[in-house]
Amino acid sequence: MQLDFSIIFNYIPEFVSALGVTLKVTVCSLLLGLVFSVPLSLFKISGIKPLEWFAALYTSIFRGVPLMAQVFMMYFGVPLVLPVKFTAFTAGTLVFSMNSAAYISESMRGGIRAIDKGQYEASMALGVRYGAMMKDIILPQAIKSVMPSLVNEFISLLKNTTLIASIGLVDILRVGQLIQSRTYRAFEPFFAISVFYYVLVMALSFLGKLLERWVNKSDRR
Amino acid sequence: MIDVKNLHKSFGALQVLRGIDLHVDRGDVVSIIGPSGSGKSTLLRSINLLETATSGEIWVDSKLITRPDPSLHPGENLQEITKAHYQDPYALRRKVGMVFQHFNLFPHKTVLENMIYAPVTVLKLPREQAVEKARALLESVGMLEKIDVYPGTLSGGQTQRVAIARALAMEPDVMLFDEPTSALDPEMVKEVLDVIKRLAGSGMTMLLVTHEMGFAREVSDRICFLDEGRLIEDAPPEIFFSTPKSERARIFLDKVL
Ligand SMILES: Nc1ncnc2c1ncn2[C@@H]1O[C@H](COP(=O)(O)OP(=O)(O)O)[C@@H](O)[C@H]1O
Ligand SMILES: [Mg+2]
């Protein structure tokens, strides 16, 4: 079989807008996930049993149920029992961010645990209240140890977002299927997509390294 | 200024403080010495409520900071006492500064940010005013030139001097020092003691846990000797160091002097 990569170039506009969708879902999910993970990790270390149980249950659910099932549940299932209506984008982003929150909160918990108790004592001795102490003293330091897993999460999110093609969003993978159905060619589009994801992930890993270094600037001697 | 009355503190079955009575007047410099594990840190930490007393009372500046102890108020209404005298931990901690053995500067904040964080966040001081005060305090501990660096780049002695200045930025009425030089390399002890000595000379009320006997003798109005959770001597340094009353104190002094 003759390979002809030039067909890819006919679909550049589709690829560009699909890249936008993929990145939008990924970035929104990561940021929302980070936001959700803060209360979740605080619940986990709260010492208040009901909060700890809630957080543990939450985490185990999102870890235990296949991601595809979660996406279908949110998009098709939930609107049937609750008075809500999601676009595919909203449903996807919600599921992915709730997932990320479960994952990130685990490493955030570890990061908070690792902080010297002297940091709490110094804050308290200065009259700082719990909320401000967490926001300004403890979490900024915990974030540092979360950084590597944040980059990992970004990357797995990027790959997992291909699942939203299944609820009709046109992401990069979906463009591949489109090309396949129109041209009856499969190798070229999916090869191009694989290269595309690979390059994106490598670029992200690199950016992650830079970010980590920037966050750790106060440790430099 | 500080009144500790029959203070007890247990961690589970371990009785760490077994009935401490201590009175510190405004302007007093009181050193607390004693063997390791005798409860010195616990006593100090109880005074700014990093530990919660099991029983007994602590009064700071005529305010009750613990729950009232029924045995100290026979026949009185405890609720009335609370209502009249109780002060919450946040108000208390603004008046009481603490310096730790391990400094506990915030590593992700620069020296200046360390200095102004609590004044701005807790006292609601305008930033410019906090910065101005921070500069003056850093100047006074000889750390002004390090104002923009992160604590990780400082030596132990420099870090502790900043930590002292940070506590002073809250304009406390009392300063608590818990072995402020114990984590320092020997050559850095003096620079920190000099700062503390100057502070003592300025009339600051101070409670100081230390193993630096010479220093304690020099700056203190009184020496308190703690042993197994009991305060068994409380005397001016001349008397304590020359003629300690108890056998325990004599043995301790033989070891450390
Ligand atoms: N949070 C705690 N939990 C259990 N035991 C503690 C705690 N803090 C201190 N202790 C114990 O209390 C005793 C007195 O400690 P501390 O006040 O630190 O003594 P010092 O400062 O005189 O060396 C020690 O036996 C110590 O192990
Ligand atoms: Mg101690």
CSV table of C-alpha atoms in Angstrom, one decimal, chain A residues 85-188:
chain,number,residue,atom,x,y,z
A,85,LYS,CA,-28.1,19.7,31.3
A,86,PHE,CA,-24.5,19.4,30.2
A,87,THR,CA,-22.8,20.2,27.0
A,88,ALA,CA,-20.3,17.5,26.1
A,89,PHE,CA,-17.6,20.0,27.0
A,90,THR,CA,-19.0,20.6,30.5
A,91,ALA,CA,-19.7,17.0,31.2
A,92,GLY,CA,-16.2,16.0,30.1
A,93,THR,CA,-14.4,18.7,31.9
A,94,LEU,CA,-16.4,18.0,35.1
A,95,VAL,CA,-15.5,14.3,35.1
A,96,PHE,CA,-11.9,14.9,34.3
A,97,SER,CA,-11.4,17.6,36.9
A,98,MET,CA,-13.2,15.6,39.6
A,99,ASN,CA,-10.8,12.8,38.7
A,100,SER,CA,-7.8,15.0,38.8
A,101,ALA,CA,-8.9,16.3,42.1
A,102,ALA,CA,-8.9,12.8,43.6
A,103,TYR,CA,-5.5,12.1,42.2
A,104,ILE,CA,-3.9,15.5,43.1
A,105,SER,CA,-5.4,15.6,46.6
A,106,GLU,CA,-3.5,12.4,47.4
A,107,SER,CA,-0.1,13.9,46.6
A,108,MET,CA,-1.2,17.2,48.2
A,109,ARG,CA,-2.0,15.3,51.4
A,110,GLY,CA,1.4,13.9,51.3
A,111,GLY,CA,2.9,17.3,50.6
A,112,ILE,CA,1.0,18.9,53.6
A,113,ARG,CA,2.1,16.0,55.9
A,114,ALA,CA,5.7,16.5,54.9
A,115,ILE,CA,5.7,20.1,56.1
A,116,ASP,CA,7.6,20.7,59.4
A,117,LYS,CA,5.3,21.2,62.3
A,118,GLY,CA,7.4,24.2,63.2
A,119,GLN,CA,5.8,26.0,60.3
A,120,TYR,CA,2.4,25.6,61.9
A,121,GLU,CA,3.8,26.6,65.3
A,122,ALA,CA,5.5,29.7,64.0
A,123,SER,CA,2.3,30.8,62.2
A,124,MET,CA,0.2,30.2,65.3
A,125,ALA,CA,2.7,32.0,67.5
A,126,LEU,CA,2.4,35.0,65.2
A,127,GLY,CA,-1.4,35.0,65.7
A,128,VAL,CA,-2.2,33.8,62.1
A,129,ARG,CA,-5.6,32.1,61.7
A,130,TYR,CA,-6.1,28.7,60.3
A,131,GLY,CA,-7.4,29.8,56.9
A,132,ALA,CA,-4.6,32.3,56.3
A,133,MET,CA,-2.0,29.8,57.6
A,134,MET,CA,-3.2,27.2,55.1
A,135,LYS,CA,-3.5,29.6,52.2
A,136,ASP,CA,-0.2,31.5,52.7
A,137,ILE,CA,2.1,29.3,54.6
A,138,ILE,CA,1.3,25.6,54.3
A,139,LEU,CA,-0.3,25.1,50.8
A,140,PRO,CA,2.3,27.1,48.9
A,141,GLN,CA,5.0,24.8,50.4
A,142,ALA,CA,2.9,21.7,49.8
A,143,ILE,CA,2.3,22.7,46.1
A,144,LYS,CA,6.0,22.2,45.5
A,145,SER,CA,5.9,18.6,46.3
A,146,VAL,CA,2.7,18.3,44.3
A,147,MET,CA,4.5,19.8,41.2
A,148,PRO,CA,5.8,16.5,39.7
A,149,SER,CA,2.5,14.8,40.1
A,150,LEU,CA,0.8,17.8,38.6
A,151,VAL,CA,2.8,17.5,35.5
A,152,ASN,CA,2.1,13.8,35.3
A,153,GLU,CA,-1.6,14.5,35.8
A,154,PHE,CA,-1.5,17.1,33.0
A,155,ILE,CA,0.0,14.5,30.7
A,156,SER,CA,-2.5,11.7,31.5
A,157,LEU,CA,-5.3,14.2,31.2
A,158,LEU,CA,-4.1,15.2,27.8
A,159,LYS,CA,-4.3,11.5,26.7
A,160,ASN,CA,-7.5,10.7,28.6
A,161,THR,CA,-9.3,13.6,26.9
A,162,THR,CA,-9.5,11.4,23.8
A,163,LEU,CA,-12.5,9.9,25.6
A,164,ILE,CA,-14.6,12.9,24.9
A,165,ALA,CA,-14.7,11.9,21.3
A,166,SER,CA,-17.2,9.3,22.5
A,167,ILE,CA,-19.7,11.9,23.5
A,168,GLY,CA,-19.4,13.8,20.3
A,169,LEU,CA,-16.8,16.5,20.9
A,170,VAL,CA,-14.4,16.9,18.0
A,171,ASP,CA,-11.0,16.5,19.5
A,172,ILE,CA,-7.8,15.5,17.7
A,173,LEU,CA,-8.7,11.8,17.8
A,174,ARG,CA,-12.1,12.5,16.3
A,175,VAL,CA,-10.5,14.3,13.4
A,176,GLY,CA,-8.5,11.2,12.7
A,177,GLN,CA,-11.7,9.1,12.5
A,178,LEU,CA,-13.2,11.8,10.2
A,179,ILE,CA,-10.3,11.5,7.8
A,180,GLN,CA,-10.5,7.8,7.9
A,181,SER,CA,-14.2,7.7,7.0
A,182,ARG,CA,-13.7,10.2,4.2
A,183,THR,CA,-10.5,8.8,2.6
A,184,TYR,CA,-10.6,5.2,3.8
A,185,ARG,CA,-7.0,5.7,5.0
A,186,ALA,CA,-6.2,4.9,8.6
A,187,PHE,CA,-2.4,4.7,8.9
A,188,GLU,CA,-1.6,8.3,7.9
